[in-house]
Amino acid sequence: MAIDPTLSIDEFLIAAKAGTRLIGLDLGTKTIGLALSDLGRGIASPMETIWRKKFTLDAELLLKICREQDVGGMVLGLPLNMNGTEGPRVQATRAFVRNLAPKTDLPITLWDERLSTAAVTRTLIEADSSRARRAEVVDKMAAAFILQGFLDRLSNMQGPRGSGRVFFGD
């Protein structure tokens, strides 16, 4: 059985260099949506969509973007089934991570992405975006949705002193 190179949230936070951005990825079969956090790791913004070619080319482009944007860690959406089980898309995501990890020192973690694309699509429809516009932006917006969920979790873990946000957790 292959070793899982992904880190828990706690391990990821220790490994991700402070003062750097995080990058969120929505990994699809044809595209990879990208989103970046701000340096304070409070806000995720859609960045771009990579049209997938071959793994090596995709990885090289992704890592080039990470260097250019001073990225300190990667958050990949984990496409679990609605009942929490893992299907073929999760297996493909885990394989992508296993192949990417030896090519970079950046820490990598996974974040449950259930309903991310559906939520983004619904928002775009409510904003009266055309079908063509939705197709153009949905992947990078889904990446931002994934990354923002992760960043919000970090904020809640830090509590009231963390980022100036109000803490509503138990």
mmCIF file with all atom_site columns, C-alpha atoms in Angstrom:
data_model
loop_
_atom_site.group_PDB
_atom_site.id
_atom_site.type_symbol
_atom_site.label_atom_id
_atom_site.label_alt_id
_atom_site.label_comp_id
_atom_site.label_asym_id
_atom_site.label_entity_id
_atom_site.label_seq_id
_atom_site.pdbx_PDB_ins_code
_atom_site.Cartn_x
_atom_site.Cartn_y
_atom_site.Cartn_z
_atom_site.occupancy
_atom_site.B_iso_or_equiv
_atom_site.pdbx_formal_charge
_atom_site.auth_seq_id
_atom_site.auth_comp_id
_atom_site.auth_asym_id
_atom_site.auth_atom_id
_atom_site.pdbx_PDB_model_num
ATOM 1   C CA . MET A 1 1   ? 0.000   0.000  0.000   1.00 0.00 ? 1   MET A CA 1
ATOM 2   C CA . ALA A 1 2   ? 1.312   3.464  -0.935  1.00 0.00 ? 2   ALA A CA 1
ATOM 3   C CA . ILE A 1 3   ? 2.254   5.966  1.744   1.00 0.00 ? 3   ILE A CA 1
ATOM 4   C CA . ASP A 1 4   ? -0.155  8.907  2.032   1.00 0.00 ? 4   ASP A CA 1
ATOM 5   C CA . PRO A 1 5   ? 1.880   12.143 1.776   1.00 0.00 ? 5   PRO A CA 1
ATOM 6   C CA . THR A 1 6   ? -0.974  14.402 2.907   1.00 0.00 ? 6   THR A CA 1
ATOM 7   C CA . LEU A 1 7   ? -0.803  16.045 6.298   1.00 0.00 ? 7   LEU A CA 1
ATOM 8   C CA . SER A 1 8   ? -3.417  16.552 8.983   1.00 0.00 ? 8   SER A CA 1
ATOM 9   C CA . ILE A 1 9   ? -4.470  20.171 9.551   1.00 0.00 ? 9   ILE A CA 1
ATOM 10  C CA . ASP A 1 10  ? -2.209  20.445 12.611  1.00 0.00 ? 10  ASP A CA 1
ATOM 11  C CA . GLU A 1 11  ? 0.789   18.953 10.776  1.00 0.00 ? 11  GLU A CA 1
ATOM 12  C CA . PHE A 1 12  ? 0.073   21.201 7.787   1.00 0.00 ? 12  PHE A CA 1
ATOM 13  C CA . LEU A 1 13  ? 0.034   24.342 9.945   1.00 0.00 ? 13  LEU A CA 1
ATOM 14  C CA . ILE A 1 14  ? 3.409   23.456 11.438  1.00 0.00 ? 14  ILE A CA 1
ATOM 15  C CA . ALA A 1 15  ? 4.914   22.748 8.004   1.00 0.00 ? 15  ALA A CA 1
ATOM 16  C CA . ALA A 1 16  ? 3.411   25.699 6.065   1.00 0.00 ? 16  ALA A CA 1
ATOM 17  C CA . LYS A 1 17  ? 5.860   28.588 6.350   1.00 0.00 ? 17  LYS A CA 1
ATOM 18  C CA . ALA A 1 18  ? 4.302   31.620 8.072   1.00 0.00 ? 18  ALA A CA 1
ATOM 19  C CA . GLY A 1 19  ? 3.893   34.754 5.972   1.00 0.00 ? 19  GLY A CA 1
ATOM 20  C CA . THR A 1 20  ? 3.198   32.799 2.797   1.00 0.00 ? 20  THR A CA 1
ATOM 21  C CA . ARG A 1 21  ? 0.033   32.246 0.814   1.00 0.00 ? 21  ARG A CA 1
ATOM 22  C CA . LEU A 1 22  ? -1.866  28.997 0.587   1.00 0.00 ? 22  LEU A CA 1
ATOM 23  C CA . ILE A 1 23  ? -3.113  27.699 -2.740  1.00 0.00 ? 23  ILE A CA 1
ATOM 24  C CA . GLY A 1 24  ? -6.399  25.853 -3.118  1.00 0.00 ? 24  GLY A CA 1
ATOM 25  C CA . LEU A 1 25  ? -6.962  23.329 -5.884  1.00 0.00 ? 25  LEU A CA 1
ATOM 26  C CA . ASP A 1 26  ? -10.165 21.979 -7.366  1.00 0.00 ? 26  ASP A CA 1
ATOM 27  C CA . LEU A 1 27  ? -8.842  18.970 -9.236  1.00 0.00 ? 27  LEU A CA 1
ATOM 28  C CA . GLY A 1 28  ? -10.986 17.893 -12.175 1.00 0.00 ? 28  GLY A CA 1
ATOM 29  C CA . THR A 1 29  ? -10.442 15.458 -14.994 1.00 0.00 ? 29  THR A CA 1
ATOM 30  C CA . LYS A 1 30  ? -10.032 18.236 -17.579 1.00 0.00 ? 30  LYS A CA 1
ATOM 31  C CA . THR A 1 31  ? -9.083  21.256 -15.463 1.00 0.00 ? 31  THR A CA 1
ATOM 32  C CA . ILE A 1 32  ? -7.491  22.329 -12.197 1.00 0.00 ? 32  ILE A CA 1
ATOM 33  C CA . GLY A 1 33  ? -9.084  25.360 -10.583 1.00 0.00 ? 33  GLY A CA 1
ATOM 34  C CA . LEU A 1 34  ? -6.693  27.485 -8.529  1.00 0.00 ? 34  LEU A CA 1
ATOM 35  C CA . ALA A 1 35  ? -7.302  29.974 -5.729  1.00 0.00 ? 35  ALA A CA 1
ATOM 36  C CA . LEU A 1 36  ? -4.882  31.910 -3.532  1.00 0.00 ? 36  LEU A CA 1
ATOM 37  C CA . SER A 1 37  ? -5.124  33.108 0.034   1.00 0.00 ? 37  SER A CA 1
ATOM 38  C CA . ASP A 1 38  ? -3.948  36.497 1.158   1.00 0.00 ? 38  ASP A CA 1
ATOM 39  C CA . LEU A 1 39  ? -0.771  36.601 3.253   1.00 0.00 ? 39  LEU A CA 1
ATOM 40  C CA . GLY A 1 40  ? -2.851  36.709 6.442   1.00 0.00 ? 40  GLY A CA 1
ATOM 41  C CA . ARG A 1 41  ? -4.599  33.505 5.345   1.00 0.00 ? 41  ARG A CA 1
ATOM 42  C CA . GLY A 1 42  ? -8.049  34.927 5.916   1.00 0.00 ? 42  GLY A CA 1
ATOM 43  C CA . ILE A 1 43  ? -9.444  35.395 2.412   1.00 0.00 ? 43  ILE A CA 1
ATOM 44  C CA . ALA A 1 44  ? -9.358  33.091 -0.620  1.00 0.00 ? 44  ALA A CA 1
ATOM 45  C CA . SER A 1 45  ? -9.550  34.579 -4.109  1.00 0.00 ? 45  SER A CA 1
ATOM 46  C CA . PRO A 1 46  ? -10.114 32.723 -7.381  1.00 0.00 ? 46  PRO A CA 1
ATOM 47  C CA . MET A 1 47  ? -6.936  32.783 -9.456  1.00 0.00 ? 47  MET A CA 1
ATOM 48  C CA . GLU A 1 48  ? -7.036  30.784 -12.677 1.00 0.00 ? 48  GLU A CA 1
ATOM 49  C CA . THR A 1 49  ? -7.952  27.520 -14.319 1.00 0.00 ? 49  THR A CA 1
ATOM 50  C CA . ILE A 1 50  ? -5.305  25.199 -15.729 1.00 0.00 ? 50  ILE A CA 1
ATOM 51  C CA . TRP A 1 51  ? -6.385  23.032 -18.653 1.00 0.00 ? 51  TRP A CA 1
ATOM 52  C CA . ARG A 1 52  ? -4.910  19.628 -17.920 1.00 0.00 ? 52  ARG A CA 1
ATOM 53  C CA . LYS A 1 53  ? -2.529  18.049 -20.400 1.00 0.00 ? 53  LYS A CA 1
ATOM 54  C CA . LYS A 1 54  ? -0.220  15.434 -18.888 1.00 0.00 ? 54  LYS A CA 1
ATOM 55  C CA . PHE A 1 55  ? 0.635   15.066 -15.233 1.00 0.00 ? 55  PHE A CA 1
ATOM 56  C CA . THR A 1 56  ? 4.255   16.207 -15.596 1.00 0.00 ? 56  THR A CA 1
ATOM 57  C CA . LEU A 1 57  ? 3.269   19.359 -17.493 1.00 0.00 ? 57  LEU A CA 1
ATOM 58  C CA . ASP A 1 58  ? 0.424   20.091 -15.074 1.00 0.00 ? 58  ASP A CA 1
ATOM 59  C CA . ALA A 1 59  ? 2.725   19.625 -12.064 1.00 0.00 ? 59  ALA A CA 1
ATOM 60  C CA . GLU A 1 60  ? 5.458   21.833 -13.550 1.00 0.00 ? 60  GLU A CA 1
ATOM 61  C CA . LEU A 1 61  ? 2.980   24.646 -14.237 1.00 0.00 ? 61  LEU A CA 1
ATOM 62  C CA . LEU A 1 62  ? 1.388   24.326 -10.796 1.00 0.00 ? 62  LEU A CA 1
ATOM 63  C CA . LEU A 1 63  ? 4.759   24.405 -9.023  1.00 0.00 ? 63  LEU A CA 1
ATOM 64  C CA . LYS A 1 64  ? 5.890   27.380 -11.141 1.00 0.00 ? 64  LYS A CA 1
ATOM 65  C CA . ILE A 1 65  ? 2.764   29.272 -10.043 1.00 0.00 ? 65  ILE A CA 1
ATOM 66  C CA . CYS A 1 66  ? 3.459   28.289 -6.419  1.00 0.00 ? 66  CYS A CA 1
ATOM 67  C CA . ARG A 1 67  ? 7.007   29.701 -6.649  1.00 0.00 ? 67  ARG A CA 1
ATOM 68  C CA . GLU A 1 68  ? 5.836   32.919 -8.327  1.00 0.00 ? 68  GLU A CA 1
ATOM 69  C CA . GLN A 1 69  ? 3.099   33.481 -5.720  1.00 0.00 ? 69  GLN A CA 1
ATOM 70  C CA . ASP A 1 70  ? 5.230   32.572 -2.673  1.00 0.00 ? 70  ASP A CA 1
ATOM 71  C CA . VAL A 1 71  ? 2.941   29.695 -1.744  1.00 0.00 ? 71  VAL A CA 1
ATOM 72  C CA . GLY A 1 72  ? 3.676   27.938 1.540   1.00 0.00 ? 72  GLY A CA 1
ATOM 73  C CA . GLY A 1 73  ? 1.206   25.049 1.266   1.00 0.00 ? 73  GLY A CA 1
ATOM 74  C CA . MET A 1 74  ? -1.424  23.368 -0.902  1.00 0.00 ? 74  MET A CA 1
ATOM 75  C CA . VAL A 1 75  ? -5.029  22.579 0.009   1.00 0.00 ? 75  VAL A CA 1
ATOM 76  C CA . LEU A 1 76  ? -6.626  20.111 -2.400  1.00 0.00 ? 76  LEU A CA 1
ATOM 77  C CA . GLY A 1 77  ? -10.336 19.498 -2.529  1.00 0.00 ? 77  GLY A CA 1
ATOM 78  C CA . LEU A 1 78  ? -11.230 15.912 -1.651  1.00 0.00 ? 78  LEU A CA 1
ATOM 79  C CA . PRO A 1 79  ? -14.309 14.898 -3.666  1.00 0.00 ? 79  PRO A CA 1
ATOM 80  C CA . LEU A 1 80  ? -15.972 12.537 -1.196  1.00 0.00 ? 80  LEU A CA 1
ATOM 81  C CA . ASN A 1 81  ? -19.324 11.004 -2.045  1.00 0.00 ? 81  ASN A CA 1
ATOM 82  C CA . MET A 1 82  ? -22.295 12.581 -0.275  1.00 0.00 ? 82  MET A CA 1
ATOM 83  C CA . ASN A 1 83  ? -22.353 9.724  2.250   1.00 0.00 ? 83  ASN A CA 1
ATOM 84  C CA . GLY A 1 84  ? -18.658 10.301 3.065   1.00 0.00 ? 84  GLY A CA 1
ATOM 85  C CA . THR A 1 85  ? -17.326 7.287  1.194   1.00 0.00 ? 85  THR A CA 1
ATOM 86  C CA . GLU A 1 86  ? -14.462 7.437  -1.277  1.00 0.00 ? 86  GLU A CA 1
ATOM 87  C CA . GLY A 1 87  ? -15.044 6.791  -4.955  1.00 0.00 ? 87  GLY A CA 1
ATOM 88  C CA . PRO A 1 88  ? -12.940 6.941  -8.130  1.00 0.00 ? 88  PRO A CA 1
ATOM 89  C CA . ARG A 1 89  ? -12.511 10.735 -7.982  1.00 0.00 ? 89  ARG A CA 1
ATOM 90  C CA . VAL A 1 90  ? -11.019 10.508 -4.481  1.00 0.00 ? 90  VAL A CA 1
ATOM 91  C CA . GLN A 1 91  ? -8.671  7.785  -5.707  1.00 0.00 ? 91  GLN A CA 1
ATOM 92  C CA . ALA A 1 92  ? -7.603  10.037 -8.605  1.00 0.00 ? 92  ALA A CA 1
ATOM 93  C CA . THR A 1 93  ? -6.990  12.942 -6.203  1.00 0.00 ? 93  THR A CA 1
ATOM 94  C CA . ARG A 1 94  ? -4.916  10.779 -3.875  1.00 0.00 ? 94  ARG A CA 1
ATOM 95  C CA . ALA A 1 95  ? -2.902  9.491  -6.866  1.00 0.00 ? 95  ALA A CA 1
ATOM 96  C CA . PHE A 1 96  ? -2.290  13.089 -7.996  1.00 0.00 ? 96  PHE A CA 1
ATOM 97  C CA . VAL A 1 97  ? -0.983  13.964 -4.517  1.00 0.00 ? 97  VAL A CA 1
ATOM 98  C CA . ARG A 1 98  ? 1.218   10.850 -4.365  1.00 0.00 ? 98  ARG A CA 1
ATOM 99  C CA . ASN A 1 99  ? 2.760   11.797 -7.727  1.00 0.00 ? 99  ASN A CA 1
ATOM 100 C CA . LEU A 1 100 ? 3.097   15.512 -6.865  1.00 0.00 ? 100 LEU A CA 1
ATOM 101 C CA . ALA A 1 101 ? 4.582   15.161 -3.366  1.00 0.00 ? 101 ALA A CA 1
ATOM 102 C CA . PRO A 1 102 ? 8.047   13.936 -4.497  1.00 0.00 ? 102 PRO A CA 1
ATOM 103 C CA . LYS A 1 103 ? 8.336   16.978 -6.790  1.00 0.00 ? 103 LYS A CA 1
ATOM 104 C CA . THR A 1 104 ? 7.887   19.601 -4.045  1.00 0.00 ? 104 THR A CA 1
ATOM 105 C CA . ASP A 1 105 ? 8.697   20.385 -0.440  1.00 0.00 ? 105 ASP A CA 1
ATOM 106 C CA . LEU A 1 106 ? 5.367   22.193 0.002   1.00 0.00 ? 106 LEU A CA 1
ATOM 107 C CA . PRO A 1 107 ? 3.071   20.649 2.583   1.00 0.00 ? 107 PRO A CA 1
ATOM 108 C CA . ILE A 1 108 ? -0.175  19.253 1.175   1.00 0.00 ? 108 ILE A CA 1
ATOM 109 C CA . THR A 1 109 ? -3.482  18.690 2.928   1.00 0.00 ? 109 THR A CA 1
ATOM 110 C CA . LEU A 1 110 ? -6.941  17.633 1.775   1.00 0.00 ? 110 LEU A CA 1
ATOM 111 C CA . TRP A 1 111 ? -10.235 19.407 2.436   1.00 0.00 ? 111 TRP A CA 1
ATOM 112 C CA . ASP A 1 112 ? -13.732 17.974 1.987   1.00 0.00 ? 112 ASP A CA 1
ATOM 113 C CA . GLU A 1 113 ? -15.117 19.604 -1.134  1.00 0.00 ? 113 GLU A CA 1
ATOM 114 C CA . ARG A 1 114 ? -18.593 18.096 -1.205  1.00 0.00 ? 114 ARG A CA 1
ATOM 115 C CA . LEU A 1 115 ? -21.013 20.457 -2.935  1.00 0.00 ? 115 LEU A CA 1
ATOM 116 C CA . SER A 1 116 ? -18.347 23.084 -3.729  1.00 0.00 ? 116 SER A CA 1
ATOM 117 C CA . THR A 1 117 ? -19.025 23.122 -7.483  1.00 0.00 ? 117 THR A CA 1
ATOM 118 C CA . ALA A 1 118 ? -22.783 22.928 -6.911  1.00 0.00 ? 118 ALA A CA 1
ATOM 119 C CA . ALA A 1 119 ? -22.680 25.855 -4.469  1.00 0.00 ? 119 ALA A CA 1
ATOM 120 C CA . VAL A 1 120 ? -20.592 27.974 -6.827  1.00 0.00 ? 120 VAL A CA 1
ATOM 121 C CA . THR A 1 121 ? -22.789 27.125 -9.817  1.00 0.00 ? 121 THR A CA 1
ATOM 122 C CA . ARG A 1 122 ? -25.918 28.021 -7.848  1.00 0.00 ? 122 ARG A CA 1
ATOM 123 C CA . THR A 1 123 ? -24.364 31.358 -6.848  1.00 0.00 ? 123 THR A CA 1
ATOM 124 C CA . LEU A 1 124 ? -23.415 32.110 -10.458 1.00 0.00 ? 124 LEU A CA 1
ATOM 125 C CA . ILE A 1 125 ? -26.923 31.248 -11.666 1.00 0.00 ? 125 ILE A CA 1
ATOM 126 C CA . GLU A 1 126 ? -28.428 33.513 -8.999  1.00 0.00 ? 126 GLU A CA 1
ATOM 127 C CA . ALA A 1 127 ? -26.089 36.263 -10.239 1.00 0.00 ? 127 ALA A CA 1
ATOM 128 C CA . ASP A 1 128 ? -27.540 35.690 -13.718 1.00 0.00 ? 128 ASP A CA 1
ATOM 129 C CA . SER A 1 129 ? -24.201 34.606 -15.222 1.00 0.00 ? 129 SER A CA 1
ATOM 130 C CA . SER A 1 130 ? -24.398 33.144 -18.691 1.00 0.00 ? 130 SER A CA 1
ATOM 131 C CA . ARG A 1 131 ? -23.678 29.455 -19.200 1.00 0.00 ? 131 ARG A CA 1
ATOM 132 C CA . ALA A 1 132 ? -20.444 30.372 -21.023 1.00 0.00 ? 132 ALA A CA 1
ATOM 133 C CA . ARG A 1 133 ? -19.320 32.618 -18.157 1.00 0.00 ? 133 ARG A CA 1
ATOM 134 C CA . ARG A 1 134 ? -20.128 29.909 -15.593 1.00 0.00 ? 134 ARG A CA 1
ATOM 135 C CA . ALA A 1 135 ? -18.047 27.382 -17.536 1.00 0.00 ? 135 ALA A CA 1
ATOM 136 C CA . GLU A 1 136 ? -15.185 29.868 -17.660 1.00 0.00 ? 136 GLU A CA 1
ATOM 137 C CA . VAL A 1 137 ? -15.018 30.611 -13.909 1.00 0.00 ? 137 VAL A CA 1
ATOM 138 C CA . VAL A 1 138 ? -16.599 27.691 -12.021 1.00 0.00 ? 138 VAL A CA 1
ATOM 139 C CA . ASP A 1 139 ? -13.368 25.725 -11.443 1.00 0.00 ? 139 ASP A CA 1
ATOM 140 C CA . LYS A 1 140 ? -11.343 28.593 -9.987  1.00 0.00 ? 140 LYS A CA 1
ATOM 141 C CA . MET A 1 141 ? -14.335 29.716 -7.935  1.00 0.00 ? 141 MET A CA 1
ATOM 142 C CA . ALA A 1 142 ? -14.777 26.164 -6.614  1.00 0.00 ? 142 ALA A CA 1
ATOM 143 C CA . ALA A 1 143 ? -11.084 26.233 -5.637  1.00 0.00 ? 143 ALA A CA 1
ATOM 144 C CA . ALA A 1 144 ? -11.731 29.489 -3.764  1.00 0.00 ? 144 ALA A CA 1
ATOM 145 C CA . PHE A 1 145 ? -14.768 27.903 -2.053  1.00 0.00 ? 145 PHE A CA 1
ATOM 146 C CA . ILE A 1 146 ? -12.591 24.967 -0.955  1.00 0.00 ? 146 ILE A CA 1
ATOM 147 C CA . LEU A 1 147 ? -9.739  27.164 0.242   1.00 0.00 ? 147 LEU A CA 1
ATOM 148 C CA . GLN A 1 148 ? -12.085 29.572 2.058   1.00 0.00 ? 148 GLN A CA 1
ATOM 149 C CA . GLY A 1 149 ? -13.638 26.654 3.945   1.00 0.00 ? 149 GLY A CA 1
ATOM 150 C CA . PHE A 1 150 ? -10.162 25.609 5.028   1.00 0.00 ? 150 PHE A CA 1
ATOM 151 C CA . LEU A 1 151 ? -9.200  29.170 6.016   1.00 0.00 ? 151 LEU A CA 1
ATOM 152 C CA . ASP A 1 152 ? -12.420 29.571 8.012   1.00 0.00 ? 152 ASP A CA 1
ATOM 153 C CA . ARG A 1 153 ? -11.600 26.356 9.867   1.00 0.00 ? 153 ARG A CA 1
ATOM 154 C CA . LEU A 1 154 ? -8.132  27.735 10.674  1.00 0.00 ? 154 LEU A CA 1
ATOM 155 C CA . SER A 1 155 ? -9.695  30.930 11.963  1.00 0.00 ? 155 SER A CA 1
ATOM 156 C CA . ASN A 1 156 ? -12.023 28.947 14.236  1.00 0.00 ? 156 ASN A CA 1
ATOM 157 C CA . MET A 1 157 ? -9.100  26.869 15.507  1.00 0.00 ? 157 MET A CA 1
ATOM 158 C CA . GLN A 1 158 ? -7.236  30.039 16.464  1.00 0.00 ? 158 GLN A CA 1
ATOM 159 C CA . GLY A 1 159 ? -10.160 31.419 18.436  1.00 0.00 ? 159 GLY A CA 1
ATOM 160 C CA . PRO A 1 160 ? -10.791 35.061 19.261  1.00 0.00 ? 160 PRO A CA 1
ATOM 161 C CA . ARG A 1 161 ? -7.108  36.035 19.358  1.00 0.00 ? 161 ARG A CA 1
ATOM 162 C CA . GLY A 1 162 ? -6.209  34.422 16.006  1.00 0.00 ? 162 GLY A CA 1
ATOM 163 C CA . SER A 1 163 ? -7.165  36.769 13.215  1.00 0.00 ? 163 SER A CA 1
ATOM 164 C CA . GLY A 1 164 ? -9.418  39.331 14.801  1.00 0.00 ? 164 GLY A CA 1
ATOM 165 C CA . ARG A 1 165 ? -12.510 37.380 13.829  1.00 0.00 ? 165 ARG A CA 1
ATOM 166 C CA . VAL A 1 166 ? -15.254 36.601 16.307  1.00 0.00 ? 166 VAL A CA 1
ATOM 167 C CA . PHE A 1 167 ? -15.151 33.002 17.519  1.00 0.00 ? 167 PHE A CA 1
ATOM 168 C CA . PHE A 1 168 ? -18.549 31.298 17.653  1.00 0.00 ? 168 PHE A CA 1
ATOM 169 C CA . GLY A 1 169 ? -17.379 27.739 18.313  1.00 0.00 ? 169 GLY A CA 1
ATOM 170 C CA . ASP A 1 170 ? -17.786 25.751 21.512  1.00 0.00 ? 170 ASP A CA 1
#
